[in-house]
């Protein structure tokens, strides 16, 4: 993964820290370009003041019939400042664009890199989910925006200072009036910006609800229920309530803008007119016509400059807030289960033992698994059976090293599983999850993602597809293994849910695992396909250990041993016949299913 890490690694996210990290990031990416931008901006800030001075000279020269050479020289200098300002602005824009492009790419890589390293457990908390949602690619724009706000505030400040200095040299009182005049208008702008930001900030959670309603309305999987349960009108109603609230708040700002900001702006205009009148009067006394032109040009430029400086300054806070979301996301610290140094070879079927394992999910106090012990014998198929919430999936999560047991240990081939490197375990462990993924990619990618189609082992893919009864798809689909599946992309072919599940099974079988975990593997598969899948599996099963989380007794029938899990404990272990004899609980769930489900 090509990602440039943030070298400044600080503790958990304050705005100050976000500022430090942003500065580091900016310097890492475009130190030279930033220095050029800063230098150009400092000089660029002085140009308007020089222009006011030169305009004054030029008009004075014209009014007092100075020599042509003098007028030509002044015009030449003025033209020089105009051209310089144009060139500086363009260069600043170009350099800014190039830094922003590099930053956006870099920030995007940081996010993707972090996403690649998140643990399963992090997707099980709302906090992480929020952070993932908020850390978006626009962070690059905000980091540059932060720099640009500081830069433009300083540049505007220098310009105001240089213009004021020139005016001051002609008439200090007019200079003070011109500086004071935009203040009421600036205060109003500041107030509106704060109001708008507060509203926007408080709106964040409602905005998420609105976007969730939109996504439901756009989702193909929700469409059936939306029609069947007539949810469309209700969703529209809820959507419009929130949108009306947004509309009301926006109108409130618009009204405030019109009344209060309008009045304060009017005061500023009056003050500017007073400054011009004062300037005109002093021109009458001094006869310096050029100064009058300077007063007029300054009166129209200082106000917008002051606003630009203020808006830039206000923007700092907003940019920092956005950046702090990204910083907090990057600081997500996955509690990675221990990964030892010993490589797991996986050459034989795995033998597993849970010894006195208890488990409590992080952030909760309830023991989901309570002192469980059992063995999964090498080369055998074991079924985990129990009611919803009994703890079967949690056992799988521990076995797959997504979580660390709170107490007790899991042994793999006689050694504590935490001593093996997790990466090597995953080379030989495979699973078909109940919520398996339907990749909207090619048929081949659904069996195994490879970097390019040249890297794939076509024979092996076809052999695996044949095990799950899907080899015919490679011949039937228009582009064979390269046919896009799903509806998201062009020419995508949709499969039935049962076909998707068999494809997920092919994915699990492709690497000939030492341990295969199947969570309700044939729930969506018809009875004939189910039998053929289990037949194919039984050919492989000599070389692998299989765990099946099963509700259907047709599935359980394919196992050598059954472990009954009840309320986070091992309730009973045995074969189907043994358990029917020994466990009333097992009999109860078996007969309930015989009567109501499978038959
Ligand atoms: P089963 O697979 O047998 O239906 P699970 O192992 O999924 O049961 O869940 C066992 C218990 O653990 C349930 O009470 C469930 O609410 C709880 N649980 C599952 N996942 C989490 C989680 N991420 N955080 C907290 N509790 C959880």
XYZ file of C-alpha atoms and ligand atoms in Angstrom:
626
model
C 0.000 0.000 0.000
C 1.518 3.307 -1.064
C 0.649 5.595 1.800
C 2.680 8.316 3.355
C 2.311 8.026 7.092
C 1.822 11.045 9.279
C 5.094 11.443 11.045
C 3.819 13.678 13.831
C 2.049 11.239 16.052
C 0.290 13.006 18.939
C -2.114 11.809 21.583
C -5.909 11.797 21.089
C -7.484 14.598 19.047
C -7.777 18.221 20.131
C -8.027 21.110 17.701
C -4.477 22.116 18.572
C -3.294 18.646 17.742
C -5.237 18.707 14.463
C -3.464 21.960 13.668
C -0.068 20.422 14.411
C -0.791 17.344 12.313
C -2.079 19.489 9.442
C 1.048 21.634 9.483
C 3.194 18.473 9.438
C 1.183 17.038 6.599
C 1.425 20.252 4.591
C 5.170 20.452 5.103
C 5.647 16.785 4.243
C 3.835 17.242 0.993
C 4.698 20.686 -0.280
C 7.297 22.457 1.819
C 8.899 24.335 -1.079
C 5.582 25.161 -2.726
C 4.233 26.462 0.568
C 7.255 28.656 1.141
C 6.852 30.098 -2.365
C 3.130 30.709 -1.750
C 3.870 32.425 1.576
C 6.574 34.659 0.031
C 4.376 35.546 -2.948
C 1.435 36.318 -0.661
C 3.484 38.655 1.520
C 4.585 40.685 -1.521
C 1.124 40.413 -3.102
C -0.380 41.881 0.088
C 1.653 45.072 -0.385
C 0.676 45.636 -4.030
C -2.773 47.281 -3.487
C -1.208 49.858 -1.124
C 1.457 50.654 -3.731
C -1.268 50.907 -6.376
C -3.288 53.401 -4.299
C -0.115 55.459 -3.936
C 0.684 55.296 -7.678
C -2.902 56.120 -8.697
C -2.676 59.173 -6.419
C 0.600 60.223 -8.093
C -0.776 59.688 -11.571
C -3.984 61.654 -11.002
C -2.022 64.405 -9.303
C 0.358 64.526 -12.258
C -2.529 64.742 -14.717
C -4.316 67.411 -12.656
C -1.150 69.509 -12.319
C 0.074 68.963 -15.908
C 3.376 67.296 -14.919
C 5.790 66.223 -17.688
C 4.798 63.412 -20.055
C 7.856 61.448 -18.947
C 6.658 61.620 -15.312
C 3.175 60.405 -16.246
C 4.707 57.671 -18.413
C 6.962 56.488 -15.603
C 4.106 56.433 -13.068
C 1.884 54.590 -15.568
C 4.700 52.154 -16.209
C 5.062 51.428 -12.481
C 1.302 51.108 -12.051
C 1.149 48.741 -15.026
C 4.006 46.777 -13.452
C 2.042 46.323 -10.222
C -1.064 45.205 -12.161
C 0.936 42.637 -14.145
C 2.774 41.446 -11.014
C -0.512 41.062 -9.126
C -1.921 39.027 -12.031
C 1.147 36.785 -12.256
C 1.367 36.345 -8.482
C -2.318 35.435 -8.238
C -2.012 32.874 -11.011
C 1.099 31.344 -9.556
C -0.494 31.163 -6.093
C -3.597 29.484 -7.586
C -1.492 26.978 -9.536
C 0.679 26.064 -6.541
C -2.401 25.880 -4.276
C -4.151 23.565 -6.740
C -1.137 21.304 -7.015
C -0.782 21.042 -3.209
C -4.523 20.385 -2.826
C -4.407 17.591 -5.421
C -1.431 15.956 -3.686
C -3.016 16.389 -0.260
C -6.336 14.894 -1.336
C -4.583 11.842 -2.739
C -2.473 11.492 0.377
C -5.387 11.873 2.784
C -7.411 9.412 0.744
C -4.580 6.878 1.025
C -4.380 7.486 4.764
C -8.090 6.713 5.039
C -7.941 3.658 2.778
C -4.857 2.455 4.603
C -6.618 2.785 7.931
C -9.756 1.120 6.560
C -7.584 -1.787 5.403
C -6.315 -2.243 8.939
C -9.551 -2.019 10.909
C -10.540 -5.009 12.999
C -13.928 -6.735 12.986
C -14.574 -5.552 16.538
C -14.253 -1.934 15.430
C -17.204 -2.300 13.143
C -19.295 -3.414 16.091
C -19.321 -0.053 17.887
C -21.360 2.983 16.951
C -18.431 5.271 17.718
C -16.231 3.722 15.037
C -19.070 3.741 12.587
C -19.541 7.488 13.172
C -15.849 8.158 12.729
C -15.732 6.166 9.513
C -18.681 8.138 8.186
C -17.177 11.498 9.087
C -13.615 10.934 7.888
C -14.172 11.690 4.236
C -11.888 12.543 1.378
C -12.591 16.279 1.621
C -10.143 16.392 4.544
C -7.371 17.205 2.031
C -9.318 20.296 0.994
C -9.751 21.283 4.641
C -6.056 20.893 5.421
C -5.188 23.131 2.516
C -8.159 25.376 3.417
C -6.596 25.833 6.830
C -3.333 26.991 5.316
C -5.148 29.108 2.767
C -7.273 30.768 5.482
C -4.153 31.743 7.394
C -2.465 32.886 4.210
C -5.398 34.973 2.961
C -5.976 36.477 6.414
C -2.342 37.572 6.571
C -2.365 38.800 2.968
C -5.559 40.813 3.551
C -4.072 42.190 6.778
C -0.929 43.350 4.945
C -3.016 44.929 2.202
C -5.218 46.782 4.713
C -2.084 47.930 6.521
C -0.348 49.123 3.329
C -3.409 50.997 2.036
C -3.984 52.556 5.444
C -0.343 53.626 5.607
C -0.640 55.476 2.285
C -3.942 57.128 3.288
C -2.458 57.972 6.709
C 0.389 59.824 4.976
C -2.250 62.030 3.304
C -4.776 62.348 6.152
C -4.681 60.249 9.371
C -8.275 61.077 10.296
C -9.645 59.738 6.980
C -7.443 56.646 7.403
C -8.999 55.950 10.831
C -12.522 56.499 9.463
C -11.880 54.087 6.591
C -10.603 51.430 8.990
C -13.493 51.862 11.434
C -16.245 52.073 8.791
C -16.410 48.358 7.858
C -16.433 47.207 11.511
C -20.284 47.039 11.995
C -20.635 45.131 8.741
C -17.785 42.807 9.744
C -19.408 42.117 13.143
C -22.652 41.170 11.370
C -20.796 38.821 9.027
C -19.037 37.230 11.958
C -22.339 36.697 13.743
C -23.971 35.162 10.646
C -21.053 32.847 10.074
C -21.235 31.665 13.691
C -24.997 31.126 13.442
C -24.643 29.226 10.171
C -21.882 27.064 11.554
C -23.763 26.275 14.801
C -26.843 25.302 12.827
C -24.781 23.182 10.460
C -22.994 21.474 13.333
C -26.187 20.688 15.252
C -27.772 19.476 12.071
C -25.160 16.761 11.551
C -27.108 13.913 13.165
C -30.396 14.883 11.459
C -28.552 15.104 8.176
C -27.413 11.540 8.645
C -30.998 10.465 9.242
C -32.058 12.296 6.068
C -29.332 10.609 4.070
C -30.286 7.251 5.576
C -33.901 7.729 4.415
C -32.631 8.645 0.964
C -30.386 5.589 0.841
C -33.330 3.382 1.845
C -35.354 4.849 -1.004
C -32.474 4.174 -3.406
C -31.681 0.681 -2.172
C -32.687 -2.316 -4.258
C -32.767 -4.639 -1.255
C -35.185 -2.364 0.663
C -37.488 -1.803 -2.324
C -39.527 -5.003 -1.830
C -40.369 -4.095 1.758
C -40.965 -0.443 0.894
C -43.654 -1.494 -1.563
C -45.075 -4.339 0.508
C -45.272 -2.468 3.810
C -46.136 0.842 2.136
C -43.162 2.566 3.725
C -42.661 5.045 0.885
C -45.204 7.588 2.192
C -43.946 7.288 5.751
C -40.335 7.746 4.670
C -41.325 10.721 2.537
C -43.229 12.228 5.482
C -40.279 11.792 7.874
C -37.888 13.077 5.230
C -39.965 16.173 4.616
C -40.310 16.947 8.369
C -36.537 17.103 8.664
C -36.081 18.992 5.414
C -38.710 21.548 6.542
C -36.785 22.036 9.766
C -33.618 22.698 7.727
C -35.559 25.091 5.504
C -36.885 26.964 8.568
C -33.375 27.348 9.988
C -31.951 28.518 6.653
C -34.718 31.088 6.289
C -33.976 32.320 9.806
C -30.400 33.039 8.784
C -31.540 34.701 5.568
C -33.927 36.923 7.594
C -31.206 37.812 10.071
C -28.938 38.608 7.167
C -31.529 40.923 5.674
C -32.536 42.766 8.880
C -29.676 42.929 11.390
C -26.745 42.473 8.993
C -28.477 44.791 6.534
C -28.787 47.535 9.214
C -25.202 47.163 10.409
C -24.024 47.157 6.786
C -25.977 50.410 6.291
C -24.109 51.995 9.218
C -20.829 50.969 7.541
C -21.910 52.573 4.271
C -22.793 55.842 6.046
C -19.382 55.795 7.768
C -17.650 55.284 4.408
C -19.588 58.168 2.866
C -18.560 60.345 5.828
C -14.906 59.301 5.257
C -15.145 60.228 1.572
C -16.723 63.611 2.415
C -13.962 64.261 4.948
C -11.362 63.240 2.354
C -12.959 65.529 -0.251
C -12.917 68.427 2.178
C -9.232 67.893 3.009
C -8.492 67.646 -0.743
C -10.090 71.059 -1.204
C -7.727 72.415 1.442
C -4.566 70.637 0.217
C -5.290 70.614 -3.512
C -3.992 66.984 -3.630
C -6.466 65.499 -6.153
C -4.574 62.213 -6.257
C -5.285 61.681 -2.577
C -9.034 61.980 -3.230
C -8.796 59.186 -5.804
C -6.889 57.167 -3.186
C -9.612 57.769 -0.549
C -12.321 56.633 -2.972
C -10.451 53.539 -4.102
C -9.556 52.650 -0.475
C -13.167 53.153 0.641
C -14.334 50.431 -1.757
C -11.505 47.994 -1.070
C -10.903 48.068 2.706
C -14.411 46.741 3.599
C -14.207 43.596 1.411
C -10.610 43.047 2.511
C -11.587 43.181 6.166
C -14.427 40.734 5.511
C -12.057 38.419 3.639
C -9.670 38.497 6.600
C -12.495 37.790 9.054
C -14.038 35.019 6.980
C -10.578 33.488 6.585
C -10.071 33.664 10.312
C -13.473 32.124 11.040
C -12.731 29.402 8.497
C -9.790 28.246 10.585
C -12.064 26.847 13.251
C -14.325 25.070 10.788
C -11.451 23.535 8.867
C -9.950 22.331 12.136
C -13.225 20.685 13.156
C -13.346 18.706 9.931
C -9.675 17.800 10.211
C -10.140 16.639 13.814
C -12.667 14.024 12.599
C -10.053 12.658 10.261
C -7.394 12.741 12.982
C -9.703 10.879 15.374
C -10.372 8.273 12.668
C -6.673 7.757 11.991
C -6.123 7.366 15.707
C -8.618 4.543 15.978
C -6.512 2.049 17.751
C -7.593 -1.474 16.940
C -7.210 -3.837 19.840
C -5.662 -6.420 17.597
C -5.761 -9.913 19.086
C -2.274 -11.182 19.814
C -0.362 -12.475 16.827
C 2.674 -14.606 17.669
C 5.770 -15.405 15.629
C 5.151 -19.057 14.896
C 4.004 -19.641 11.318
C 1.048 -21.971 11.026
C 1.846 -24.508 8.305
C -1.658 -25.869 7.930
C -0.444 -28.984 6.152
C -2.768 -31.273 8.168
C -6.354 -30.791 9.245
C -6.475 -28.551 12.316
C -7.195 -29.912 15.745
C -8.775 -27.338 18.036
C -9.464 -27.240 21.726
C -11.348 -24.577 23.678
C -10.149 -24.790 27.276
C -12.222 -22.951 29.925
C -12.922 -20.076 27.576
C -15.021 -17.163 28.831
C -15.772 -14.030 26.880
C -17.327 -10.637 27.522
C -17.640 -8.153 24.627
C -15.583 -4.982 25.157
C -17.673 -2.228 26.732
C -20.212 -4.693 28.169
C -20.337 -6.583 31.440
C -22.304 -9.650 30.384
C -20.415 -12.947 29.990
C -21.510 -14.166 26.574
C -19.430 -17.342 26.903
C -18.960 -18.858 30.340
C -16.132 -21.297 30.891
C -16.642 -23.433 27.803
C -14.439 -26.390 26.911
C -14.688 -28.647 23.875
C -12.561 -30.226 21.147
C -12.834 -30.091 17.374
C -11.130 -33.223 16.179
C -8.832 -33.095 13.176
C -10.481 -34.123 9.935
C -13.943 -34.331 11.506
C -17.043 -32.196 11.063
C -18.534 -30.714 14.208
C -21.862 -28.901 14.387
C -22.569 -26.100 16.844
C -26.244 -26.091 17.715
C -28.264 -23.795 19.955
C -30.911 -21.099 20.113
C -30.384 -17.554 18.847
C -28.080 -15.608 21.126
C -26.583 -18.753 22.685
C -23.035 -17.711 21.686
C -22.287 -19.811 18.565
C -21.161 -16.908 16.374
C -19.066 -15.571 19.237
C -17.241 -18.922 19.384
C -16.515 -18.546 15.661
C -15.242 -14.981 16.162
C -12.844 -16.205 18.854
C -11.737 -19.117 16.729
C -11.005 -16.770 13.840
C -8.998 -14.524 16.192
C -11.274 -11.510 15.688
C -11.389 -11.236 19.492
C -9.208 -12.479 22.335
C -10.914 -14.681 24.966
C -11.428 -12.810 28.261
C -10.118 -15.883 30.084
C -9.121 -19.424 29.172
C -7.363 -20.333 25.935
C -7.846 -21.869 22.517
C -5.362 -24.487 21.373
C -4.491 -25.265 17.780
C -2.588 -28.511 17.215
C -1.708 -28.512 20.920
C -0.318 -24.975 21.008
C -1.993 -21.775 22.265
C -3.449 -20.262 19.104
C -2.184 -16.793 20.061
C 1.392 -18.021 19.548
C 0.779 -18.398 15.810
C 1.053 -15.461 13.445
C -2.463 -14.388 12.533
C -1.555 -13.914 8.876
C -0.454 -17.517 8.524
C -3.610 -18.726 10.287
C -5.694 -16.902 7.694
C -3.804 -18.626 4.888
C -5.247 -21.919 6.117
C -8.527 -20.961 7.816
C -11.584 -20.340 5.737
C -15.168 -19.436 6.473
C -18.536 -18.998 4.888
C -20.375 -16.430 6.966
C -24.107 -16.185 7.263
C -23.883 -12.597 5.976
C -21.540 -13.609 3.139
C -20.583 -10.926 0.637
C -22.007 -10.746 -2.846
C -19.160 -9.040 -4.700
C -20.417 -6.992 -7.614
C -17.351 -8.086 -9.562
C -16.587 -10.886 -12.039
C -17.430 -14.560 -11.474
C -13.683 -15.255 -11.073
C -13.257 -12.413 -8.556
C -16.075 -13.922 -6.530
C -14.037 -17.080 -6.121
C -10.738 -15.286 -5.591
C -9.627 -11.699 -6.068
C -6.354 -11.600 -7.986
C -4.271 -8.610 -9.033
C -4.842 -9.339 -12.715
C -6.624 -11.993 -14.729
C -3.205 -13.398 -15.813
C -2.469 -14.369 -12.193
C -5.428 -16.633 -11.717
C -5.480 -20.388 -11.719
C -8.400 -21.030 -14.066
C -8.401 -24.822 -13.633
C -8.576 -24.522 -9.884
C -11.373 -21.943 -10.058
C -13.391 -24.204 -12.359
C -12.732 -27.217 -10.139
C -13.952 -25.301 -7.070
C -16.996 -24.026 -8.939
C -17.764 -27.581 -9.904
C -17.674 -28.647 -6.219
C -20.498 -26.266 -5.416
C -22.378 -27.103 -8.627
C -21.727 -23.789 -10.362
C -19.275 -24.769 -13.095
C -22.054 -24.419 -15.653
C -22.096 -20.659 -14.999
C -18.641 -20.303 -16.545
C -20.106 -21.656 -19.812
C -23.531 -20.090 -19.538
C -22.597 -16.499 -18.717
C -21.718 -14.269 -21.708
C -18.111 -13.539 -20.696
C -17.439 -16.769 -18.805
C -15.338 -16.219 -15.667
C -15.044 -12.536 -16.557
C -18.787 -11.907 -16.478
C -19.716 -9.167 -14.037
C -22.151 -10.272 -11.368
C -24.748 -8.154 -9.573
C -26.513 -5.114 -10.971
C -24.250 -2.328 -9.896
C -21.997 -2.307 -12.968
C -22.552 -2.511 -16.688
C -23.674 -5.878 -18.104
C -23.901 -7.282 -14.571
C -25.729 -10.621 -14.338
C -27.820 -11.195 -11.255
C -27.709 -14.584 -9.522
C -30.268 -16.122 -7.210
C -29.520 -15.930 -3.485
C -28.804 -19.669 -3.457
C -26.301 -19.288 -6.309
C -24.616 -16.423 -4.464
C -24.336 -18.579 -1.366
C -22.808 -21.443 -3.325
C -20.346 -18.962 -4.813
C -19.401 -17.855 -1.305
C -18.925 -21.518 -0.452
C -16.594 -21.866 -3.474
C -14.603 -18.915 -2.104
C -14.287 -20.694 1.238
C -13.223 -23.973 -0.383
C -10.818 -22.518 -2.951
C -7.791 -22.440 -0.660
C -8.272 -26.044 0.564
C -8.283 -24.890 4.181
C -7.164 -26.856 7.239
C -10.094 -25.383 9.131
C -13.369 -24.581 7.453
C -16.064 -22.691 9.325
C -19.536 -22.665 7.913
C -22.213 -20.492 9.446
C -25.570 -21.863 8.312
C -23.971 -22.647 4.934
C -26.926 -23.924 2.997
C -29.737 -21.743 4.353
C -30.491 -20.393 0.876
C -29.654 -23.527 -1.072
C -32.217 -26.035 -2.297
C -32.200 -29.575 -0.906
C -30.654 -31.218 -4.000
C -27.824 -28.667 -4.202
C -27.288 -29.004 -0.463
C -26.685 -32.733 -0.813
C -24.302 -32.290 -3.703
C -22.341 -29.611 -1.810
C -21.973 -31.865 1.217
C -20.944 -34.762 -1.026
C -18.222 -32.602 -2.542
C -17.186 -31.481 0.911
C -16.974 -35.008 2.232
C -14.301 -35.694 -0.401
C -12.302 -32.783 0.984
C -13.108 -33.304 4.628
C -10.376 -35.864 5.190
C -7.935 -32.982 4.741
C -9.756 -30.404 6.800
C -11.548 -29.865 10.055
C -15.002 -28.431 9.653
C -17.214 -26.512 12.057
C -20.798 -25.912 11.042
C -23.092 -23.535 12.875
C -26.381 -25.074 11.975
C -30.076 -24.713 12.590
C -31.298 -27.081 9.925
C -31.115 -30.697 10.874
C -30.440 -31.648 7.273
C -27.155 -29.783 7.746
C -26.472 -31.181 11.207
C -26.925 -34.705 9.816
C -23.668 -34.247 7.866
C -21.590 -33.828 11.036
C -19.617 -36.377 13.088
C -20.231 -34.633 16.385
C -22.675 -32.079 17.738
C -21.986 -29.524 20.453
C -25.095 -27.995 21.982
C -24.531 -24.429 23.204
C -27.012 -22.994 25.683
C -26.734 -19.557 27.334
C -23.001 -19.336 26.649
C -22.168 -22.780 28.077
C -21.607 -26.199 26.562
C -24.871 -27.961 27.347
C -24.142 -31.344 25.742
C -21.805 -33.058 23.295
C -22.495 -36.208 21.273
C -23.820 -37.689 18.078
C -27.345 -36.978 16.919
C -28.619 -40.301 18.266
C -26.804 -39.890 21.566
C -28.115 -36.394 22.065
C -31.672 -37.415 21.230
C -31.397 -39.919 24.024
C -29.521 -37.800 26.553
C -30.584 -34.167 26.143
C -34.118 -32.985 26.620
C -33.111 -29.543 25.348
C -31.730 -31.075 22.122
C -34.874 -33.155 21.690
C -36.944 -30.009 22.139
C -35.149 -28.041 19.400
C -35.013 -31.057 17.110
C -38.719 -31.860 17.354
C -39.682 -28.192 17.139
C -37.887 -28.098 13.819
C -39.200 -31.399 12.583
C -42.719 -30.086 13.152
C -42.408 -26.505 12.051
C -39.458 -25.971 9.753
C -37.893 -28.487 7.501
C -40.718 -30.824 6.898
P -25.665 -16.908 18.257
O -24.693 -16.934 17.156
O -25.694 -18.172 19.045
O -27.048 -16.527 17.805
P -24.070 -14.703 19.229
O -22.771 -15.321 19.521
O -24.210 -13.899 18.003
O -25.228 -15.793 19.311
O -24.463 -13.750 20.439
C -24.349 -14.153 21.783
C -24.663 -12.965 22.664
O -23.675 -11.979 22.481
C -26.002 -12.313 22.386
O -26.597 -11.990 23.627
C -25.623 -11.050 21.646
O -26.531 -10.013 21.928
C -24.260 -10.727 22.216
N -23.421 -10.035 21.226
C -23.147 -10.448 19.985
N -22.310 -9.572 19.366
C -22.058 -8.605 20.262
C -21.253 -7.410 20.244
N -20.539 -7.057 19.175
N -21.237 -6.628 21.332
C -21.938 -6.974 22.434
N -22.707 -8.082 22.520
C -22.777 -8.880 21.459
